[in-house]
Coordinates of N, CA and C in Angstrom, one line a residue:
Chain A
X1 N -235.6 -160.9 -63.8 CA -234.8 -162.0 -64.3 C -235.6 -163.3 -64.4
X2 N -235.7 -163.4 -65.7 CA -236.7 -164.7 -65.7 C -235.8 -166.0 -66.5
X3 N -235.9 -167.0 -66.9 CA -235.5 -167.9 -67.4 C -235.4 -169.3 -66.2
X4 N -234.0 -169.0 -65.6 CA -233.7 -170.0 -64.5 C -233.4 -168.8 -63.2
X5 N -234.3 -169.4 -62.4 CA -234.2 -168.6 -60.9 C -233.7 -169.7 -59.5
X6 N -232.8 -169.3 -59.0 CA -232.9 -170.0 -57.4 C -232.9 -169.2 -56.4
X7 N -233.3 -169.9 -55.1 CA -233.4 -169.4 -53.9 C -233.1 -170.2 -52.9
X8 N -233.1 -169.8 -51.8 CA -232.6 -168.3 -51.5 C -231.2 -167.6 -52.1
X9 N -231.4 -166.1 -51.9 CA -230.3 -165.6 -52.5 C -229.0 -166.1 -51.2
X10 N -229.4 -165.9 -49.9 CA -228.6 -166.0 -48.9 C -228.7 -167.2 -48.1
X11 N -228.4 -168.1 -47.3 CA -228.9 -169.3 -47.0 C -227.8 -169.5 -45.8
X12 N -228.1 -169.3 -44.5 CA -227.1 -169.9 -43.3 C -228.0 -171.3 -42.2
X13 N -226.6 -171.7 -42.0 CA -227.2 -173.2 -41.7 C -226.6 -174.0 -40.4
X14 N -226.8 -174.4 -39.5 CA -225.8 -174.9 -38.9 C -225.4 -176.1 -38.9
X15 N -223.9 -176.1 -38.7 CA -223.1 -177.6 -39.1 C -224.3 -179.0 -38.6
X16 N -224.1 -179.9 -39.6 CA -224.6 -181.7 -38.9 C -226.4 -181.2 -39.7
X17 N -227.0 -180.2 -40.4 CA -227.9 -179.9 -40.8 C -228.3 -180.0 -42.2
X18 N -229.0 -180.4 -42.8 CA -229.0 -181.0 -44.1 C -229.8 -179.5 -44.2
X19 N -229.3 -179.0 -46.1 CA -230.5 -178.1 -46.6 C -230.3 -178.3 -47.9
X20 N -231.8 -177.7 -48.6 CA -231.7 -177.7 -50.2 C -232.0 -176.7 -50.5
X21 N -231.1 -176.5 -52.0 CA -231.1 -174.7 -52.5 C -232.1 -175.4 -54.0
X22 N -233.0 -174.6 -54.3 CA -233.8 -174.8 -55.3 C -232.9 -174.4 -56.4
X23 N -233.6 -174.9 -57.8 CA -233.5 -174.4 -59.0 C -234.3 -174.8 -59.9
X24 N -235.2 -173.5 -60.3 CA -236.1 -173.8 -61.9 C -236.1 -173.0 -62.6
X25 N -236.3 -173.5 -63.8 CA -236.3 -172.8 -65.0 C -237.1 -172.9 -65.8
X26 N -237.5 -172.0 -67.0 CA -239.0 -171.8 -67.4 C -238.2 -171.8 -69.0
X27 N -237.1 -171.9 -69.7 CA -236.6 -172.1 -70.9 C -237.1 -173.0 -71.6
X28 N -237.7 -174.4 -70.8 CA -237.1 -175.6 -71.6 C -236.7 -176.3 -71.8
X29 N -235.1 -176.4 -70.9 CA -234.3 -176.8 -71.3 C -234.4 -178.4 -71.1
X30 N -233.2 -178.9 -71.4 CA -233.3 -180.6 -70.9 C -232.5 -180.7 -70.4
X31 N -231.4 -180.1 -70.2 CA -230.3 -180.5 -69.4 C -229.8 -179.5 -68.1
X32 N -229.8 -179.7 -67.2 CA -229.5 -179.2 -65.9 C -228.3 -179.4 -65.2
X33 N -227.7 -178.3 -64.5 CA -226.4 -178.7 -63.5 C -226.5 -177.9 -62.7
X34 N -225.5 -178.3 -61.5 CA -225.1 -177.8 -60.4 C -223.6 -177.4 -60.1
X35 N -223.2 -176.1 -59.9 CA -221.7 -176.0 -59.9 C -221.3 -175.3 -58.4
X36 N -220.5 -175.3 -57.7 CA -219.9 -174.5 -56.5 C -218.6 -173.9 -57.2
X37 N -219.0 -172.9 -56.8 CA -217.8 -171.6 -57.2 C -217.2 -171.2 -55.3
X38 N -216.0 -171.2 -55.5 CA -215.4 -170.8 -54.8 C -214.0 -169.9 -54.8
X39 N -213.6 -169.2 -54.4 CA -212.3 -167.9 -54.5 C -211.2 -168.9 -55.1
X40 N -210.9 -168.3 -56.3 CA -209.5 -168.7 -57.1 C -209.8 -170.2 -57.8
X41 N -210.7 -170.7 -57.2 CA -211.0 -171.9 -58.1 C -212.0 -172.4 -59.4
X42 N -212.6 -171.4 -60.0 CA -213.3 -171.4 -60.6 C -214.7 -172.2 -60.5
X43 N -215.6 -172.6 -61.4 CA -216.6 -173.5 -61.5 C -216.2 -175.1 -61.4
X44 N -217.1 -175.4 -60.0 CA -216.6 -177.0 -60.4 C -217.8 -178.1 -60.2
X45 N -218.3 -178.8 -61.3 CA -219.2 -179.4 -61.4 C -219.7 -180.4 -60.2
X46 N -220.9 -180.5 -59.8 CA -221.1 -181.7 -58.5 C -222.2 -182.3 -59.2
X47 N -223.3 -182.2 -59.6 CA -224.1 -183.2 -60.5 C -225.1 -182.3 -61.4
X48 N -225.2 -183.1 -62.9 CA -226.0 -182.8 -63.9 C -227.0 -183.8 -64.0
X49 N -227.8 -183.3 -65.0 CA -229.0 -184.4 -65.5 C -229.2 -184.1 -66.5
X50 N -229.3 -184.7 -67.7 CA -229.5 -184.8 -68.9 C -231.2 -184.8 -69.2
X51 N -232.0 -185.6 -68.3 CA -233.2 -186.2 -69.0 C -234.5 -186.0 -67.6
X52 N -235.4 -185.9 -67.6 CA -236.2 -186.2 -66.0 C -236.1 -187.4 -65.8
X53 N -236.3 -187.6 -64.4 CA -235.9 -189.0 -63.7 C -234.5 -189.8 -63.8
X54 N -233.4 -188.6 -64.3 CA -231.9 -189.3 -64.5 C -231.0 -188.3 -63.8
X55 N -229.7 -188.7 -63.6 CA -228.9 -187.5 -63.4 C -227.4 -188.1 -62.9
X56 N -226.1 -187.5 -63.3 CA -225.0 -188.1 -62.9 C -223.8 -187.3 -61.8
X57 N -222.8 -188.3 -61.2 CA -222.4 -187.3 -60.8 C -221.3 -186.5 -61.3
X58 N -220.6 -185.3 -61.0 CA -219.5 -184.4 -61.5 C -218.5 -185.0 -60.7
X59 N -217.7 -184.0 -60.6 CA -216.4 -184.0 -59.9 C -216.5 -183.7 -58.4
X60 N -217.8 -183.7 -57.7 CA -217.1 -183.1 -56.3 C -218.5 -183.5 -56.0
X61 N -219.2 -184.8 -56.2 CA -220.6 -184.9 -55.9 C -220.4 -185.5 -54.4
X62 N -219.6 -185.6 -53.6 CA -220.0 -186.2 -52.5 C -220.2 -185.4 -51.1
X63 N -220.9 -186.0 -50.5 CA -222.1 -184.6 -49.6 C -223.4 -183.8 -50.4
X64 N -222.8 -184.4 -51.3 CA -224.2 -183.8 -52.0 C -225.1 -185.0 -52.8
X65 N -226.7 -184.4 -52.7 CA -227.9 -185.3 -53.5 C -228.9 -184.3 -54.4
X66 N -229.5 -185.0 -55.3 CA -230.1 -184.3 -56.7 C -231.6 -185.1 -56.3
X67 N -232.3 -184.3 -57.6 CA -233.4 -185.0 -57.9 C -234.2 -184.1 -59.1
X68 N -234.5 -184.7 -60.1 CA -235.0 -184.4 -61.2 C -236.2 -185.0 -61.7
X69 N -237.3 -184.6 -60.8 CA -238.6 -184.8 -61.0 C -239.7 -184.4 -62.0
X70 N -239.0 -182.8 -62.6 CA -239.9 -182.2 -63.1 C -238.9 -182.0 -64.0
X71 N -239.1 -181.6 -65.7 CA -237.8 -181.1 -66.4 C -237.8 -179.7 -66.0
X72 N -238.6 -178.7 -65.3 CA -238.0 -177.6 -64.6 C -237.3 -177.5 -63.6
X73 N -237.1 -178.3 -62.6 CA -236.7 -177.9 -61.4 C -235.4 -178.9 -61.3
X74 N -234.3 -178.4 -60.5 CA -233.6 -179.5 -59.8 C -232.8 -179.1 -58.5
X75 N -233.6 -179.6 -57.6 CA -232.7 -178.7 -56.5 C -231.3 -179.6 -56.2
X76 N -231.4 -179.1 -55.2 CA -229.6 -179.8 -54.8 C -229.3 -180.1 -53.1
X77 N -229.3 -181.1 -52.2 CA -229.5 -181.3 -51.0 C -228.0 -181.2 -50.4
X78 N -227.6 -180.3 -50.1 CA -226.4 -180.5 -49.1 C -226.1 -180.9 -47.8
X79 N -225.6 -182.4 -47.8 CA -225.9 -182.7 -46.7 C -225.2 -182.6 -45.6
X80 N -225.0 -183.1 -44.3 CA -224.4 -183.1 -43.0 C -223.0 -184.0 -43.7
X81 N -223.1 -184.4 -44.4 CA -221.6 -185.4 -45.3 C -220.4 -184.1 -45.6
X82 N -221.0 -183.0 -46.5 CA -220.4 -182.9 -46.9 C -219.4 -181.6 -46.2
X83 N -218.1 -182.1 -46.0 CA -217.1 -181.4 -45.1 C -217.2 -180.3 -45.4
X84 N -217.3 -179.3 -46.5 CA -216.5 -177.5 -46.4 C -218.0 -177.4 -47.2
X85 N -219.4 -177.4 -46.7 CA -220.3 -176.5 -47.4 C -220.4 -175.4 -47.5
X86 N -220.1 -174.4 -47.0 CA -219.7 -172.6 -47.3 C -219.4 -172.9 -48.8
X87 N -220.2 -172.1 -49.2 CA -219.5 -172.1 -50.7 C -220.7 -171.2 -51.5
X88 N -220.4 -170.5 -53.1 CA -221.7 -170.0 -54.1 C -222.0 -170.8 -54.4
X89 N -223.4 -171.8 -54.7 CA -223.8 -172.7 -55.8 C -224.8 -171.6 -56.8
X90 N -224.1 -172.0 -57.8 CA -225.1 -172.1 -59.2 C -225.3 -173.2 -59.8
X91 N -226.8 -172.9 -60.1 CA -227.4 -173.4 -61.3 C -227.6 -173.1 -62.7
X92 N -227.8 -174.0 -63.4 CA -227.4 -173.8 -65.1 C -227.8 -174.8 -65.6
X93 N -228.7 -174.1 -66.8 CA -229.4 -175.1 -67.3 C -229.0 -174.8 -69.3
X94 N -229.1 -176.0 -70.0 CA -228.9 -175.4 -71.7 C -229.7 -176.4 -72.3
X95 N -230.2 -176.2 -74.1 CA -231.1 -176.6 -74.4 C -230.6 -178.1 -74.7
X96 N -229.7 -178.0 -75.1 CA -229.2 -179.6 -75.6 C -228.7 -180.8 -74.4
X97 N -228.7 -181.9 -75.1 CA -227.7 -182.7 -73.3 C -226.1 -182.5 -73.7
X98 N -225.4 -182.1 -75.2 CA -223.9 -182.1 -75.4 C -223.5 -181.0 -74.4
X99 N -222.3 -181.1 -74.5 CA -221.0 -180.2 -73.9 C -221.5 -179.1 -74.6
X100 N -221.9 -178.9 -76.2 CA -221.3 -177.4 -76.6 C -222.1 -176.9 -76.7
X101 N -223.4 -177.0 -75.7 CA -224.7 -176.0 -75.7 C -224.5 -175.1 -74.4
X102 N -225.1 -173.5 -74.9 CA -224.8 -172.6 -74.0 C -225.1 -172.6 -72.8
X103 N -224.4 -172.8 -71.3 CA -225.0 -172.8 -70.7 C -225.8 -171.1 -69.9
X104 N -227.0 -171.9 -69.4 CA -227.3 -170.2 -68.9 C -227.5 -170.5 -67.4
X105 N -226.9 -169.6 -66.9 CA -227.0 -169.6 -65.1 C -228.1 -168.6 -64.4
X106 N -228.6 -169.7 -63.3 CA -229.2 -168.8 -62.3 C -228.3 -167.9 -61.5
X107 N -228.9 -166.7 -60.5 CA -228.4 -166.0 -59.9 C -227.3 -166.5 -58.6
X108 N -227.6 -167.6 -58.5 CA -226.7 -168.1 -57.3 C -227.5 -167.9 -56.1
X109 N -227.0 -169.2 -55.3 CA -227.2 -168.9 -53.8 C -225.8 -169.2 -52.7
X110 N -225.9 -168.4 -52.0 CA -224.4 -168.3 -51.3 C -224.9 -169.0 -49.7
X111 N -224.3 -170.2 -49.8 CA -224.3 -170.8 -48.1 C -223.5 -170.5 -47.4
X112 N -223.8 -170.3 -46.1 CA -223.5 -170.5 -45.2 C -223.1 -171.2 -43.9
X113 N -222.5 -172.2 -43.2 CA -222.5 -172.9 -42.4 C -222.1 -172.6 -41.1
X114 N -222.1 -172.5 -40.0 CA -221.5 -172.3 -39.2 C -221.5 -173.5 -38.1
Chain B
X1 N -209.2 -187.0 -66.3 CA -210.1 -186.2 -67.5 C -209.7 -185.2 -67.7
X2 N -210.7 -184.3 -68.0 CA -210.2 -182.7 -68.7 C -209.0 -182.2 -67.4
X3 N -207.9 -181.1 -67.6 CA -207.3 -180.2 -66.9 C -207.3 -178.8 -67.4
X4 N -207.8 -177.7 -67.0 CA -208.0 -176.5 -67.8 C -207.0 -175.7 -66.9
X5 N -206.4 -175.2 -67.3 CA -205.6 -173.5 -66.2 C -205.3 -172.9 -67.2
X6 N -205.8 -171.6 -66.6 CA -205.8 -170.1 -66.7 C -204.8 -169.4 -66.1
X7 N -204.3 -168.5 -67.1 CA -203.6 -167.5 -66.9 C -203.9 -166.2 -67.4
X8 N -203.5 -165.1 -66.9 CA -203.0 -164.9 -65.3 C -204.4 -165.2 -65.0
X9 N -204.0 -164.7 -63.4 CA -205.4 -165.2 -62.0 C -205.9 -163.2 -62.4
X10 N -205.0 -162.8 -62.0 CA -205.2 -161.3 -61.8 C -205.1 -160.5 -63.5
X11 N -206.0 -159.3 -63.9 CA -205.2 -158.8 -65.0 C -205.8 -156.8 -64.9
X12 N -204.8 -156.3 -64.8 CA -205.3 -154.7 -64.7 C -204.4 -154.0 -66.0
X13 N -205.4 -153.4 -66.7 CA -205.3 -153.0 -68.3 C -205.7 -151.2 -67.6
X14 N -205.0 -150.5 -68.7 CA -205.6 -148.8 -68.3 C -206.7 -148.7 -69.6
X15 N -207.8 -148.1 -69.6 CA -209.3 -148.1 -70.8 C -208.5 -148.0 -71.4
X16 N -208.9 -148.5 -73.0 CA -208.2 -148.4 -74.2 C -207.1 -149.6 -75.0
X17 N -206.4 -149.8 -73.9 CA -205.4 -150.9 -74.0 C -206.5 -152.6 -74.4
X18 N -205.5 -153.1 -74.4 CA -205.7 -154.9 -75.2 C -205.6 -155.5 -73.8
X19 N -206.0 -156.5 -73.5 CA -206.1 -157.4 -72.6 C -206.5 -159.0 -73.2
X20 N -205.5 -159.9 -72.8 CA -205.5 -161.0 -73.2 C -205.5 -162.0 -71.9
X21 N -206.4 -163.2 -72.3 CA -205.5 -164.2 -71.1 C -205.8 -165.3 -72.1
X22 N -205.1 -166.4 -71.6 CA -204.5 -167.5 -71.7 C -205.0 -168.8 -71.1
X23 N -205.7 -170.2 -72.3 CA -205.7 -170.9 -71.0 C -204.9 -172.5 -71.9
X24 N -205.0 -173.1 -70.7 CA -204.4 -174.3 -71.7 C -205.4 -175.8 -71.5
X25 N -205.5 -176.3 -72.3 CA -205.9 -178.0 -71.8 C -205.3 -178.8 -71.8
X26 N -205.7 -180.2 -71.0 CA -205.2 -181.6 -71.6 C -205.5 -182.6 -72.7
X27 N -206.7 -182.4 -72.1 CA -207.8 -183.4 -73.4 C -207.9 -182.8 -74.8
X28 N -207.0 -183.7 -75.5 CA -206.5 -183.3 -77.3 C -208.3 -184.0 -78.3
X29 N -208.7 -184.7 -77.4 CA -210.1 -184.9 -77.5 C -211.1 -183.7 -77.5
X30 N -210.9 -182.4 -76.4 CA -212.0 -181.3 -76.3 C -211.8 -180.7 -77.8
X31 N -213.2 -180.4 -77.8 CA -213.6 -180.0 -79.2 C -214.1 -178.8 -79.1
X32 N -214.9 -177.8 -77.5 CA -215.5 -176.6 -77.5 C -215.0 -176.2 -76.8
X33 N -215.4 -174.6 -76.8 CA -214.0 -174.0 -75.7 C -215.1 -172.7 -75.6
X34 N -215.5 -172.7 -74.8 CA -216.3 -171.2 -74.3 C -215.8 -170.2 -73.7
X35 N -215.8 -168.9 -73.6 CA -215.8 -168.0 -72.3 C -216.7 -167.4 -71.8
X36 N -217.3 -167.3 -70.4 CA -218.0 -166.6 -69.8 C -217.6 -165.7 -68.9
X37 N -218.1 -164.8 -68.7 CA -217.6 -163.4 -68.1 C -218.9 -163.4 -67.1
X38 N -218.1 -163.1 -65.8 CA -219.2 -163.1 -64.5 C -218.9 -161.7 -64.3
X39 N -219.9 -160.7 -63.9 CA -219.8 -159.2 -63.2 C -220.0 -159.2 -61.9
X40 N -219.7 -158.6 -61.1 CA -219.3 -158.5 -59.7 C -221.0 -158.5 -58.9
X41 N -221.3 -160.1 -58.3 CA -222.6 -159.8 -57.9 C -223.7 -160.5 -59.1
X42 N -223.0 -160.9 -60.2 CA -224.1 -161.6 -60.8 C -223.4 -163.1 -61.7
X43 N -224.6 -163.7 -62.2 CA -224.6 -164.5 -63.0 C -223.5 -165.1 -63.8
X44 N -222.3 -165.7 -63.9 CA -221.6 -166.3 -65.2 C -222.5 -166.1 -66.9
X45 N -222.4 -165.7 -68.0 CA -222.9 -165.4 -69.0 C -221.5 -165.4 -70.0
X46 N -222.5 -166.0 -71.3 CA -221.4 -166.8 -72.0 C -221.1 -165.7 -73.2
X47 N -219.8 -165.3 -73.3 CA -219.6 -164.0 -74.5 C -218.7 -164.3 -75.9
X48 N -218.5 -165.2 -75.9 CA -217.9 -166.1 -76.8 C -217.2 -167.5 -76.9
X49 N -217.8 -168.5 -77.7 CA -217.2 -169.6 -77.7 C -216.8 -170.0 -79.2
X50 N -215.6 -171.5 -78.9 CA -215.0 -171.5 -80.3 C -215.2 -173.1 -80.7
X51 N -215.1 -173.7 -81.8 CA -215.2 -174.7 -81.9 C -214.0 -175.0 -82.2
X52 N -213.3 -176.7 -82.1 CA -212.1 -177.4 -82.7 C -212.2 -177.1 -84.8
X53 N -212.9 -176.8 -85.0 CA -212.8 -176.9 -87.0 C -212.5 -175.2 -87.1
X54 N -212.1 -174.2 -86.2 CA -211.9 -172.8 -86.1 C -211.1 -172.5 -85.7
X55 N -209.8 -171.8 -86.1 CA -209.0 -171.2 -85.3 C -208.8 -169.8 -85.0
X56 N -209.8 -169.0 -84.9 CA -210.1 -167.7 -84.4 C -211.5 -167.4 -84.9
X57 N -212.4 -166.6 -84.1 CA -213.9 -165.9 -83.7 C -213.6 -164.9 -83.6
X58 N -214.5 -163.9 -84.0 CA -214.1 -162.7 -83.8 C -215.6 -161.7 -83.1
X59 N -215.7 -160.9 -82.4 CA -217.7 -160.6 -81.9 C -217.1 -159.1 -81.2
X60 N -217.1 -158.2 -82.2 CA -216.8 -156.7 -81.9 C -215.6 -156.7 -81.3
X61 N -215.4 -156.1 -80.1 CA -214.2 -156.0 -79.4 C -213.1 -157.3 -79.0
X62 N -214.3 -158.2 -79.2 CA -213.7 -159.5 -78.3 C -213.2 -160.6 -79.4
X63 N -212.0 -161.7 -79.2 CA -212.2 -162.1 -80.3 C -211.3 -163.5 -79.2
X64 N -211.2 -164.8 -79.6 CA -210.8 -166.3 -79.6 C -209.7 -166.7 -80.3
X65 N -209.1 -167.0 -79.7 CA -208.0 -168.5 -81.0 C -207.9 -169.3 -80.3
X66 N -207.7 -170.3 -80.9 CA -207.5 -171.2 -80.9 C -206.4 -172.3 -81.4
X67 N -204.9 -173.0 -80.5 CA -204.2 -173.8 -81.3 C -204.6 -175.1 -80.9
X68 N -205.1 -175.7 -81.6 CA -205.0 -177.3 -81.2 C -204.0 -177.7 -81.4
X69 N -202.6 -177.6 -82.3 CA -201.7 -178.6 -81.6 C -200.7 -178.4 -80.6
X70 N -201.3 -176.9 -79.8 CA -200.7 -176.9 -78.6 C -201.6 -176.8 -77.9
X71 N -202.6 -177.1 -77.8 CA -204.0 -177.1 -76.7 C -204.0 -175.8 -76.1
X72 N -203.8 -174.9 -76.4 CA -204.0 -173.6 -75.6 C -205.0 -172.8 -76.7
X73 N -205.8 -172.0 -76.3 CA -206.9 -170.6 -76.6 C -206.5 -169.7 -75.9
X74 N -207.0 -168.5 -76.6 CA -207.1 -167.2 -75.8 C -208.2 -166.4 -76.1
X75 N -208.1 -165.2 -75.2 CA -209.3 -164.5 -75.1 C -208.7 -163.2 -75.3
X76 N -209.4 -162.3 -76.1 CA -208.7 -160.9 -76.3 C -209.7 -160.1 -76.8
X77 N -209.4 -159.1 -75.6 CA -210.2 -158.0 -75.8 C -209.4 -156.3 -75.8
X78 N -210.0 -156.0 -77.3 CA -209.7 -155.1 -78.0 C -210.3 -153.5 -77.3
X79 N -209.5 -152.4 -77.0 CA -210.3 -151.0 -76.4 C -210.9 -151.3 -75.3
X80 N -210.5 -151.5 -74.3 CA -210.3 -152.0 -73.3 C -211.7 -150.7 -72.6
X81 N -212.8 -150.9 -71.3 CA -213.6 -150.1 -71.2 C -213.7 -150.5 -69.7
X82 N -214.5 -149.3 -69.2 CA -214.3 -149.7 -67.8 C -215.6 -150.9 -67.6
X83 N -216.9 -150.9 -68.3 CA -217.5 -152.7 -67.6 C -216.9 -153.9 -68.8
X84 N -215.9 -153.7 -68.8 CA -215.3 -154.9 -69.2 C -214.7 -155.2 -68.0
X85 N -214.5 -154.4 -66.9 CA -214.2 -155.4 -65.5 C -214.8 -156.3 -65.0
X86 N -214.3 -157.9 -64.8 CA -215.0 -158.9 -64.3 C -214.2 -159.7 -64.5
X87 N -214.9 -161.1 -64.0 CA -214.0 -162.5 -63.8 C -214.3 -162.6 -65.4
X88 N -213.1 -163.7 -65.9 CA -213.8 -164.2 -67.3 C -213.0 -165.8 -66.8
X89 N -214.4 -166.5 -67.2 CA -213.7 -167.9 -66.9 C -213.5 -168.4 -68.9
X90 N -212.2 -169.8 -68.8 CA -212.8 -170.3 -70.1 C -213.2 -171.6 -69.6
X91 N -213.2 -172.4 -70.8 CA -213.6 -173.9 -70.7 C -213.5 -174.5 -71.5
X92 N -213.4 -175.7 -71.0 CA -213.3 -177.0 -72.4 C -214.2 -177.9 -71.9
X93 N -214.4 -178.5 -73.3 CA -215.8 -179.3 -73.5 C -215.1 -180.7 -73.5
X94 N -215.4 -182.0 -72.5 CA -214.1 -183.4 -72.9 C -215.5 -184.2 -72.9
X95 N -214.9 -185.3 -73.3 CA -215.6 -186.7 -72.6 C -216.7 -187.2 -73.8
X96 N -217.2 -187.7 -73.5 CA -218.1 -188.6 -74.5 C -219.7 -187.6 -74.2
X97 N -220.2 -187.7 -73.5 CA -221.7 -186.5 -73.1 C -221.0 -185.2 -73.0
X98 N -219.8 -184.4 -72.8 CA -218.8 -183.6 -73.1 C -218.9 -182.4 -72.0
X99 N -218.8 -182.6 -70.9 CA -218.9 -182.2 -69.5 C -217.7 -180.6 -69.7
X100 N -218.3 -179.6 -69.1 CA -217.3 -178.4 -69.2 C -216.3 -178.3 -68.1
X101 N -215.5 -178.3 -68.0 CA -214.2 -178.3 -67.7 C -213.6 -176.6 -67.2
X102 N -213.8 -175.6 -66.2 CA -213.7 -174.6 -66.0 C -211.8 -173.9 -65.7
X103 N -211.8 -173.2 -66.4 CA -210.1 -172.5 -65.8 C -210.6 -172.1 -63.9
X104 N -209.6 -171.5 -63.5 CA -210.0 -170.9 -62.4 C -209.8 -169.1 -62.4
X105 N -210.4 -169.0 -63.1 CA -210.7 -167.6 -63.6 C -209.6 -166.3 -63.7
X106 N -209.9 -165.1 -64.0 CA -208.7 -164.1 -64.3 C -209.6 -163.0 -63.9
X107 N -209.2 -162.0 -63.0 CA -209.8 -160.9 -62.6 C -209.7 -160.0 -63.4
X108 N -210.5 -159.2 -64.5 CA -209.7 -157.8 -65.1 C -210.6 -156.5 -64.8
X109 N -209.2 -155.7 -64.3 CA -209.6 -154.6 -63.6 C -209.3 -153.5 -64.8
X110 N -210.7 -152.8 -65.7 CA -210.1 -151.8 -66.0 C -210.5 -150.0 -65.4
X111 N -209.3 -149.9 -65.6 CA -209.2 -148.2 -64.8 C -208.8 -147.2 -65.9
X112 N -209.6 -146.3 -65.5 CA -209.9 -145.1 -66.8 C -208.7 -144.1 -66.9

């Protein structure tokens, strides 16, 4: 699986502990996101980036921090803020910054908190 | 902003049969409407999307509509097979930079 990869696949943490789940991709692309998937609720955005050195937030960006240094990589900092971290995050990256460009997802990493 | 729901949550088809689901939006502004189909253990991956100037796609078994003046799409898949089991989310595209907007997905279970 090559294109966009993250890690770890599995990731346990303990509560009041900050951690970051990587994501890079070797496409290209210019625009990057971050989604948490959880049971019955589908995909729900927490922050994109359009451009290096920019990025905004989604719908559920709080407890969470970005950084888009390189146009390959953007990881994603979960911090001790954010109340129910247990969750899948993916990443997903597409060639364009519009809405109607495909996105393609990494494999996911599944946190843990206890 | 956007509101997307999906119907049904659950869908179990016997191989062969049609399977359809259903989603609706709010934003009379979304213009793209994707579906991606996630397999158990991997990736979301995108299997068909439609634009607002189209009112049906069609891609082998699988095919789209689309009503814009009732903001609802659907997803329909034709001869139904057993790895066509998976989540299938859809989406709408809103907003001015045009942010996707997720259903909360539909399980389809098919059994041979």
């Amino acid at each position: 699986d090559g294109g966009i990869t993250q890690s770890p696949k599995y990731l346990f943490r303990k509560e009041g502990q900050n951690v970051t789940l990587s994501c890079e991709q070797n496409l290209n692309h210019d625009a990057m996101y971050w989604y948490r998937q959880d049971p019955g609720q589908g995909l729900r955005l927490i922050y994109y980036s359009q451009i290096v050195n920019d990025f905004q937030k989604g719908d559920i960006a709080e407890g969470y921090s970005v950084s888009r240094e390189k146009k390959e990589s953007f990881p994603l900092t979960v911090t001790s803020a954010q109340k129910n971290p247990t969750a899948f995050y993916l990443c997903a990256s597409s060639i364009g910054v519009q809405g109607d460009s495909e996105q393609y997802f990494g494999p996911g990493t599944r946190l843990t908190v206890t | 902003g956007e509101n997307v729901e999906q119907h049904p949550s659950t869908l179990s088809v016997q191989e062969g049969d049609s399977a359809v689901i259903k989603c609706t939006y709010s934003d009379s502004a979304s213009n793209y409407f994707p579906w991606y189909k996630q397999e158990l253990g991997k990736r979301p991956q995108l299997i068909i999307d439609i634009r607002s100037n189209v009112g049906e796609k069609k891609d082998q078994r699988i095919a789209v509509t689309l009503n814009k003046t009732a903001k609802h799409f659907s997803l329909h898949i034709t001869e139904t097979q057993p790895e066509d089991s998976a989540v299938y989310f859809c989406a709408a595209c809103w907003g001015g930079w045009g942010k996707l907007q997720f259903g909360a997905g539909t399980q389809v279970v098919v059994t041979p």
